[in-house]
Coordinates of C-alpha atoms in Angstrom, one line a residue:
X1 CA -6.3 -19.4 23.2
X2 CA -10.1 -19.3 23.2
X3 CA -12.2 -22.8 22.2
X4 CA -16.0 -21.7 21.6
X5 CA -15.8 -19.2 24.2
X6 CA -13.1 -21.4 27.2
X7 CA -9.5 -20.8 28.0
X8 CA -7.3 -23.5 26.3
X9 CA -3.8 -24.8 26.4
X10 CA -2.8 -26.0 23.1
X11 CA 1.0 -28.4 22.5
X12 CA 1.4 -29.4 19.3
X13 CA 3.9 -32.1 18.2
X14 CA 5.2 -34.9 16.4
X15 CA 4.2 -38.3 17.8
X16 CA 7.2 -40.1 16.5
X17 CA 10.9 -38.6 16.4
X18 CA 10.6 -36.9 12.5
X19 CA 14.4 -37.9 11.5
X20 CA 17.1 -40.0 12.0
X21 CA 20.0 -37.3 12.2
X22 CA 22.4 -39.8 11.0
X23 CA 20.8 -41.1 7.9
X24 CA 18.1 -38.3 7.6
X25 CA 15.4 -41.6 7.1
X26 CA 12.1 -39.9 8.1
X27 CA 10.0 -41.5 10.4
X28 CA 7.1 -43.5 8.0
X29 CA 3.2 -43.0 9.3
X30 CA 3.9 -40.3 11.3
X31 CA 1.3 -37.8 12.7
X32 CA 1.0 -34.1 14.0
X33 CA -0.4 -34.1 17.4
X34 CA -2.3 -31.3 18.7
X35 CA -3.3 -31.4 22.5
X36 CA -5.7 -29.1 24.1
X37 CA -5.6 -29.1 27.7
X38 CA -7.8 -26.8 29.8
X39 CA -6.2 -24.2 32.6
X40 CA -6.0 -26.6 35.4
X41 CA -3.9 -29.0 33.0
X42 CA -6.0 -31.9 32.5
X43 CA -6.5 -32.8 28.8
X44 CA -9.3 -32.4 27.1
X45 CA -9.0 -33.2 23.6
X46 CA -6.1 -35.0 21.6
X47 CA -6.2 -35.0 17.6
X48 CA -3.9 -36.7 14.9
X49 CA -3.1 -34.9 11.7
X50 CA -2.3 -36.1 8.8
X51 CA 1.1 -35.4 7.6
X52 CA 1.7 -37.9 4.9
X53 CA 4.2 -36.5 2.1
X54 CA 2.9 -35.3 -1.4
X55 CA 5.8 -36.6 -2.8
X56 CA 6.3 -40.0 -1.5
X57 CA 8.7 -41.2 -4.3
X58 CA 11.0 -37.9 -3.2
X59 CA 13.6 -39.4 -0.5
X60 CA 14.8 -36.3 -0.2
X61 CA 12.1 -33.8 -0.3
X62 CA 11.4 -33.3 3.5
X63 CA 7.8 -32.3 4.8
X64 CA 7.6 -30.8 8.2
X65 CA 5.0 -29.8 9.7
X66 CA 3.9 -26.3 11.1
X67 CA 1.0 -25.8 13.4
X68 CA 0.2 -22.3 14.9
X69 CA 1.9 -20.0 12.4
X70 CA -0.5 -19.1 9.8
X71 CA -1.7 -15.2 9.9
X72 CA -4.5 -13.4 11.1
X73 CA -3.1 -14.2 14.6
X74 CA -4.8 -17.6 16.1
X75 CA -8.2 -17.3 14.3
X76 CA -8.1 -19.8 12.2
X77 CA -6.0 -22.5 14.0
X78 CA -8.7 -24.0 16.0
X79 CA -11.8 -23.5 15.2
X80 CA -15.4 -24.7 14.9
X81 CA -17.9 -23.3 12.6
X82 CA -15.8 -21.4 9.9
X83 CA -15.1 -24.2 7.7
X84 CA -18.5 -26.3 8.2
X85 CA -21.1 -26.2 10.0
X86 CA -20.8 -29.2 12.1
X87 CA -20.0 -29.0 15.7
X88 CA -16.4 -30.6 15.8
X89 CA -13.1 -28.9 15.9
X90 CA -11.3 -28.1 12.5
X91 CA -7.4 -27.1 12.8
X92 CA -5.9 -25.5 10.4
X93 CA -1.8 -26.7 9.6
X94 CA 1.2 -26.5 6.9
X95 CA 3.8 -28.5 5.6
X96 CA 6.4 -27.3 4.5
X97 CA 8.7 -29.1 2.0
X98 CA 12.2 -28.8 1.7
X99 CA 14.0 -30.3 -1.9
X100 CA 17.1 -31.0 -0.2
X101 CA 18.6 -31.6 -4.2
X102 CA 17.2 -28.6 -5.4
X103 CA 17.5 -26.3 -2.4
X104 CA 14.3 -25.5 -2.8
X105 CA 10.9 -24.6 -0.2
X106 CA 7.0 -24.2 -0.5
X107 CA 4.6 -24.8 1.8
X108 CA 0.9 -26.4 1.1
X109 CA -2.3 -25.8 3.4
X110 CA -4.8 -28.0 4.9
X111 CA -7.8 -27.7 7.2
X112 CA -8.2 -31.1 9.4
X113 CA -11.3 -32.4 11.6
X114 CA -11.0 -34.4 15.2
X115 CA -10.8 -37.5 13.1
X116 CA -7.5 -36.5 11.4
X117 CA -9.1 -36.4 8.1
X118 CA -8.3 -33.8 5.6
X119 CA -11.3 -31.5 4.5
X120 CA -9.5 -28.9 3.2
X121 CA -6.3 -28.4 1.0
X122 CA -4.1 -26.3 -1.0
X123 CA -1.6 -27.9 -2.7
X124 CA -0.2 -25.0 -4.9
X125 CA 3.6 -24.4 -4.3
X126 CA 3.2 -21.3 -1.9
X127 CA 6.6 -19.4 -1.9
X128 CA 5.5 -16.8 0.6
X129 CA 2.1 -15.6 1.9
X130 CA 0.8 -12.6 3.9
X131 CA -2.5 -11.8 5.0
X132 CA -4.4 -8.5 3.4
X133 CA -6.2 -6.5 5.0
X134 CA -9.5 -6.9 6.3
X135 CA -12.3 -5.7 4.8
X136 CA -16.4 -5.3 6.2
X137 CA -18.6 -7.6 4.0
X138 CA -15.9 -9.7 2.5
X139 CA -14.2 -12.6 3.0
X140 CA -10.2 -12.5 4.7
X141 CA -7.5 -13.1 1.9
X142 CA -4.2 -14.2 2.1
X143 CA -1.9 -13.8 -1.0
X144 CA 0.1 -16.1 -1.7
X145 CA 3.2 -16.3 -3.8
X146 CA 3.1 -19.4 -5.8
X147 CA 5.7 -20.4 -8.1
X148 CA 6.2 -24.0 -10.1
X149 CA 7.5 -25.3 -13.2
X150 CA 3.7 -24.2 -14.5
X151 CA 2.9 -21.3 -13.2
X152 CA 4.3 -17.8 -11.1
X153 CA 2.4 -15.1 -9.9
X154 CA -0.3 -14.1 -6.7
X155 CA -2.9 -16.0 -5.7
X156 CA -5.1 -13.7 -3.7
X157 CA -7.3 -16.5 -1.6
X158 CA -10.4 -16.4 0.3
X159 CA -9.7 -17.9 3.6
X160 CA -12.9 -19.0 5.2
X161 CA -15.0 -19.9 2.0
X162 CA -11.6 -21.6 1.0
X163 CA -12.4 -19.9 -2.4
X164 CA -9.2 -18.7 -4.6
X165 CA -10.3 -15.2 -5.4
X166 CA -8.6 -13.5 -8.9
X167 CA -5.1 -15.0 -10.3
X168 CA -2.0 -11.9 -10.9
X169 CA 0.4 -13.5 -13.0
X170 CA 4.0 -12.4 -12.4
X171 CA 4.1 -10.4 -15.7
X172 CA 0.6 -8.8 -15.8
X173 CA -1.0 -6.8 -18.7
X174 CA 2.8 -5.6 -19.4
X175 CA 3.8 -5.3 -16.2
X176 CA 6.1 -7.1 -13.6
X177 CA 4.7 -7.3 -10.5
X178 CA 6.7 -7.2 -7.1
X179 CA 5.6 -8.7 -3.5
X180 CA 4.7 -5.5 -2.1
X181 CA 0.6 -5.1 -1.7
X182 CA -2.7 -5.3 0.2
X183 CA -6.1 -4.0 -0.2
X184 CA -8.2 -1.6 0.6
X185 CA -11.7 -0.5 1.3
X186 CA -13.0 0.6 -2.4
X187 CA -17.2 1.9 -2.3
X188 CA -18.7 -1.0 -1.3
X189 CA -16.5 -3.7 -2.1
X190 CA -12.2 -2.7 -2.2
X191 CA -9.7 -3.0 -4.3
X192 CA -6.3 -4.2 -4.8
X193 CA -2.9 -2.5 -4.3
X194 CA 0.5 -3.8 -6.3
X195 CA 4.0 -2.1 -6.7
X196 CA 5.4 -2.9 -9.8
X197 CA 9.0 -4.1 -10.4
X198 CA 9.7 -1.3 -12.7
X199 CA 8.7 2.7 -13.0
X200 CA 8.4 6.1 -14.7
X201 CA 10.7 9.0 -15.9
X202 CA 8.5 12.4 -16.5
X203 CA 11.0 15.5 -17.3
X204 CA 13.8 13.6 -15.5
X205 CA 12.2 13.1 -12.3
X206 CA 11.4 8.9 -11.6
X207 CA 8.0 7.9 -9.7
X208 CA 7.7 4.3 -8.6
X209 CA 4.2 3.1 -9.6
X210 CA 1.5 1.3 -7.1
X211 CA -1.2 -0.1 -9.1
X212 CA -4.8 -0.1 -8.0
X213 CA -7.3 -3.0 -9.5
X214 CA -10.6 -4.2 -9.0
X215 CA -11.5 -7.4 -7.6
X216 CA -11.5 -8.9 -11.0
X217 CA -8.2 -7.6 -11.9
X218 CA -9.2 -3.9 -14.1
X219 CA -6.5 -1.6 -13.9
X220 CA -8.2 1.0 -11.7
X221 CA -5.5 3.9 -11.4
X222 CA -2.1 3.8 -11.4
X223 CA -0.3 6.0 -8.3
X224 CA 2.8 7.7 -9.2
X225 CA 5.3 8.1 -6.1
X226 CA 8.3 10.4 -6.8
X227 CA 11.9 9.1 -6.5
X228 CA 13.6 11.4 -7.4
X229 CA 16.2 11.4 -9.8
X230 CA 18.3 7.7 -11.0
X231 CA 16.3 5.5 -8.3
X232 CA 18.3 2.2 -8.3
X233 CA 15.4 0.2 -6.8
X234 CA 11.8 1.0 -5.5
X235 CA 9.7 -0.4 -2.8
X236 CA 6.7 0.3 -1.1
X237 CA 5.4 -0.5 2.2
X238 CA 1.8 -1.6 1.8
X239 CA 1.2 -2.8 5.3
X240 CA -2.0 -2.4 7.0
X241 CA -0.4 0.3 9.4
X242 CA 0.8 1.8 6.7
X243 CA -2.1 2.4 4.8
X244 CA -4.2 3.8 7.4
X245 CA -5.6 7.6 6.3
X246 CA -5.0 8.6 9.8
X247 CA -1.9 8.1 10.2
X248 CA 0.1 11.1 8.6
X249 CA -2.6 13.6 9.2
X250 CA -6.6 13.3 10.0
X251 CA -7.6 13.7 5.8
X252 CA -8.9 10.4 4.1
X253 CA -6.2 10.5 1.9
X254 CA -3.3 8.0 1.9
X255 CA -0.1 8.8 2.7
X256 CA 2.3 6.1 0.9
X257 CA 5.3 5.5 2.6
X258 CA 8.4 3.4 0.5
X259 CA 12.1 3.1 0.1
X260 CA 13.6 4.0 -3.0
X261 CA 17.6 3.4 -3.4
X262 CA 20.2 5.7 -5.0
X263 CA 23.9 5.9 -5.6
X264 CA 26.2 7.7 -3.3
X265 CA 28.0 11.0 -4.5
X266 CA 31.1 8.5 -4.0
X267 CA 31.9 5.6 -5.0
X268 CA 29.4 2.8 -6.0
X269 CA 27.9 3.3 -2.6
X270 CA 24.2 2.6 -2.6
X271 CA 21.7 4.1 0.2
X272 CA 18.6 3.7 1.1
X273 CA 15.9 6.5 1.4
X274 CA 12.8 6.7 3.3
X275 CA 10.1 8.8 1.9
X276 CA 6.0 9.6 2.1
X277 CA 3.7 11.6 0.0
X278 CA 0.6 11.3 -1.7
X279 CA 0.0 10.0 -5.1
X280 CA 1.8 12.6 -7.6
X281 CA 3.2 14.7 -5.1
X282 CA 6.2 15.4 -3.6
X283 CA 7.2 14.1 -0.6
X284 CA 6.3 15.5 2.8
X285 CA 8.9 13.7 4.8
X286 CA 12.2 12.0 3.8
X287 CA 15.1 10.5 6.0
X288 CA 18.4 9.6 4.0
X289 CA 20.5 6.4 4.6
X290 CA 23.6 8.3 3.3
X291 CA 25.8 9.5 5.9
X292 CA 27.5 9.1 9.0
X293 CA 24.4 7.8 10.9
X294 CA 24.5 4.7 8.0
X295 CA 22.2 3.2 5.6
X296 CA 18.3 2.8 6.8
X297 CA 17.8 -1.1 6.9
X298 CA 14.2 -1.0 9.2
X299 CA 11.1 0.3 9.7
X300 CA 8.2 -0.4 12.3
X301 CA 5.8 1.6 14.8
X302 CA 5.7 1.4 18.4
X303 CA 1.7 1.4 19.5
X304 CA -0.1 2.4 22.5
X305 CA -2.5 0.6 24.9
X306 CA -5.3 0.6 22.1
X307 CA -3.0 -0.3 19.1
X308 CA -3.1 2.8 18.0
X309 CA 0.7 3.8 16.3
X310 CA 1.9 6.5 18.2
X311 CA 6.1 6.6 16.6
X312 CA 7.5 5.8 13.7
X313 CA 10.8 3.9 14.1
X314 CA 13.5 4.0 11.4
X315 CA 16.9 1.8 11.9
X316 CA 20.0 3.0 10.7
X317 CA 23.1 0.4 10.3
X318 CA 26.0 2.0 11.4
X319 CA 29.4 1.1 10.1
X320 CA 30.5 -0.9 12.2
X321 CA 27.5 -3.2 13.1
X322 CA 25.9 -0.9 15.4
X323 CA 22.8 1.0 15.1
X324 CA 20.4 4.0 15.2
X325 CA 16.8 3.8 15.4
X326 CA 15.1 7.1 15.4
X327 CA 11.6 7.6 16.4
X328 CA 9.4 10.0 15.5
X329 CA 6.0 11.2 16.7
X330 CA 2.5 10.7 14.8
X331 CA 1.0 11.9 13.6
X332 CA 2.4 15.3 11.5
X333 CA 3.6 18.2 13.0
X334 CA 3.4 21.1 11.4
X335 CA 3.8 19.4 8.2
X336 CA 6.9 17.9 9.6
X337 CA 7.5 14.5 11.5
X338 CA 9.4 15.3 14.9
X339 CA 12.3 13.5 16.4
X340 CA 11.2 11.8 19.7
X341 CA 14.4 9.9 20.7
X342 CA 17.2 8.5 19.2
X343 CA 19.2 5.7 20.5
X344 CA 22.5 4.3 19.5
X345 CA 23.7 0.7 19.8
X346 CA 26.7 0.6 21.6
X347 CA 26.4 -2.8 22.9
X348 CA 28.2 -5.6 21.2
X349 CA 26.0 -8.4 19.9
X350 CA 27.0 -11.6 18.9
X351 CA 25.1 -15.0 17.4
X352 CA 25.1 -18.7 18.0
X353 CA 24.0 -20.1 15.2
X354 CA 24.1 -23.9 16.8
X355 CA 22.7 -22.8 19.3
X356 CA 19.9 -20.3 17.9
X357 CA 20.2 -17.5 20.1
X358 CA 21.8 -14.3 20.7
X359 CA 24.2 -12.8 23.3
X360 CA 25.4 -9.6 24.2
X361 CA 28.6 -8.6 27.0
X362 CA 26.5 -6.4 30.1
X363 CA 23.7 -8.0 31.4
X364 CA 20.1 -6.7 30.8
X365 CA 17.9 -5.6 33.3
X366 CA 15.3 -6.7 30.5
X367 CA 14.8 -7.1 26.9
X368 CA 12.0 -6.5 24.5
X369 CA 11.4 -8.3 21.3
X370 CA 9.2 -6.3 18.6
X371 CA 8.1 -8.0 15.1
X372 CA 8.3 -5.3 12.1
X373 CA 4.3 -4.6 13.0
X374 CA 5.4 -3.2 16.7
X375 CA 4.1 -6.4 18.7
X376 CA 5.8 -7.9 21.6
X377 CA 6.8 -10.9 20.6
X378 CA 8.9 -11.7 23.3
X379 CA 10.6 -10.9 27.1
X380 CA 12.7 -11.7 29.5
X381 CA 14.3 -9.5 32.6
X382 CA 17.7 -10.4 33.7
X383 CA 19.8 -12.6 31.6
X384 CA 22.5 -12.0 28.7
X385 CA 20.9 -14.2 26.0
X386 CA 18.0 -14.5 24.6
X387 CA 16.9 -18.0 22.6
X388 CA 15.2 -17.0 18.5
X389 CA 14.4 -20.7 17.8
X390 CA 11.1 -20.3 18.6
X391 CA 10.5 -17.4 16.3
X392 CA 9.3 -17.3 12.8
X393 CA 11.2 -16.4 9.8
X394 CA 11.6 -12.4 9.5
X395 CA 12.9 -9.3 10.8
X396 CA 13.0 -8.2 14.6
X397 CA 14.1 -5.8 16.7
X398 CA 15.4 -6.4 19.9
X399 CA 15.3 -3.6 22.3
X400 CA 17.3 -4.2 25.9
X401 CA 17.6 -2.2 28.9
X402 CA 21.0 -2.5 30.9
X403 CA 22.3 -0.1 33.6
X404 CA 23.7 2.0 31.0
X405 CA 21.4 2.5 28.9
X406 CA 19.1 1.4 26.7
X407 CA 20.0 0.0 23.0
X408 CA 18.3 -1.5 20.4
X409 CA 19.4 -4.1 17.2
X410 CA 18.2 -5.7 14.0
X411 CA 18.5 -9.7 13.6
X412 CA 16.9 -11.3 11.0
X413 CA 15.2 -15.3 11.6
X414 CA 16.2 -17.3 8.1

């Protein structure tokens, strides 16, 4: 990464072991070391964090820490002048806890100069956290999902001014809120967008509701998204690719895209469906799980050279463990999306969990893994396993190339 302008290598890790396996005794005054070397491997800088527990009376609540993970890519891992103005390196870092009694997790923040000290924290028990979308004249936000024996709800905080910005209960004005939202660019300033947990029926035909607010929390509008008829459960996708205008067709209006979930014709079979349309309107493109293809469990985009989407990619689960990801060309055409390729998986995958990796039979001439936002996260050209420890909790798609043919699967990092 890139230190006031140079090329770095940065290591980060613990300068003690962190546990005795056997008696799961933590390591007392440990530290989290982070190492910046430049190209030609010599070191140039070595800092000590402080990773003291919140909770040192806990035994069993377990802090460990997490360097390198936090969103908005590396920006604010390493940085200089974004969280004062003095000339020294500030690193931004996490602990996570873990209440092995409770089974529990959360994670706090902190910001931490050259000297190891802490000048920055956020000790609210986050639950979950993703970065909104970026917006000209404002600060960057991440919302975080905070939950506690006092309080549950969204947090949506100002990164770089370290500000928290306005408070959403869980239940808000009346309404339960879900985890699906972002922002958006609003006149001058933007606004808010939150699904709630729970919708509409007009003349027997549902609509899932998006709720737009101010800054300071003022209902703005509410965006009715149709369902159809005896929705089971509704969610919509609120990602930044997702939101772009462009990305149906070239008006300035947003095309929502979400997942709704209704009940097989039989059984007590439940599928997934995939639909977009504008606020109020019917949809303009839908894709049922329910059939012989199998239930949609995935969505993502595949981007070109400029990171500009170019196909939508929708993952069916087969039956029998296998799957079918169609792709489909952006934008519209003809009011319709087009099929671009489908590809079954026919190759038989299989998981070490001791081991953290995953296998399959016929050798790969290479494999591609893709995060749900289309990015490369990882690859590797001839080999028959491939090594997730290293890869943060989510959903992937792993995409491999053998000599006959090309297949593609879903695996999920807990």
């Amino acid at each position: 990464m890139k230190i006031k302008g140079e090329d770095k290598i940065i290591v980060s890790y613990y300068e003690l072991p962190f546990m005795d396996n056997e008696t799961f005794e933590r390591t007392p005054n440990n530290h989290l070391i982070v190492d910046i070397y430049n190209p030609n491997l010599s070191l140039d800088k070595s800092v000590s964090l402080d990773i003291s527990s919140a909770f040192p009376d806990e035994p069993y609540t377990v802090p460990m820490a997490k360097f390198g993970t936090f969103h908005f890519g590396h920006q604010y891992d390493i940085s200089d002048t974004i969280f004062n103005n003095d000339p020294q390196l500030e690193f931004f870092y996490s602990l996570e806890y873990y209440d092995m009694l409770q089974d529990k997790t959360w994670t706090y923040h902190y910001v931490g100069d050259e000297n190891g000290n802490r000048i920055k924290s956020y000790e609210k028990s986050v639950l979950s956290s993703q970065p909104l979308n970026s917006i000209n004249g404002s600060d960057n936000q991440v919302a975080f999902v905070v939950g506690s024996e006092e309080e549950n709800g969204i947090e949506m905080f100002n990164i770089e001014s370290w500000t928290p910005g306005f408070y959403f209960p869980a239940s808000y004005n009346g309404d339960a809120l879900s985890d699906a939202l972002n922002r958006i660019p609003h006149g001058n300033s933007y606004s808010y967008l939150i699904g709630l947990a729970t919708g509409i029926t007009e003349e027997e035909t549902s609509y899932g509701l998006i709720h737009q607010y101010s800054p300071n929390g003022e209902l703005e509008k509410a965006i009715k998204l149709n369902i159809s008829k005896e929705p089971y459960m509704f969610y919509p996708l609120l990602n930044s690719e997702y939101l772009n205008p462009k990305l149906i067709n070239n008006d300035d209006d947003i095309e929502f895209s979400y997942i709704h979930k209704h009940k097989g014709m039989k059984g007590n079979t439940l599928y997934n469906q995939y639909s977009i349309a504008k606020a109020s309107q019917n949809p303009i493109f839908e894709l049922s799980g329910y059939g012989k293809e199998g239930d949609i469990s995935g969505s993502g985009f595949i981007f070109d050279a400029n990171w500009k989407p170019i196909k939508l990619g929708i993952v069916h689960e087969v039956m029998n463990g296998s799957m079918v990801t169609k792709f489909f060309n952006l934008p519209l055409n003809n009011g319709q999306l087009s099929v671009q390729e489908v590809q079954k998986d026919q190759l038989n995958f299989y998981y070490n969990h001791s081991q953290q990796t995953i296998g399959w039979k016929d050798r790969a001439l290479q494999y591609e893994i893709y995060d749900m936002s289309g990015r490369i996260v990882k690859s590797r050209v001839h080999t028959s396993e491939v090594s997730i420890s290293v890869l943060s909790k989510g959903v992937y798609i792993i995409k491999i190339r053998t000599d006959k043919g090309q297949y593609s699967h879903k695996f999920i990092v807990r």
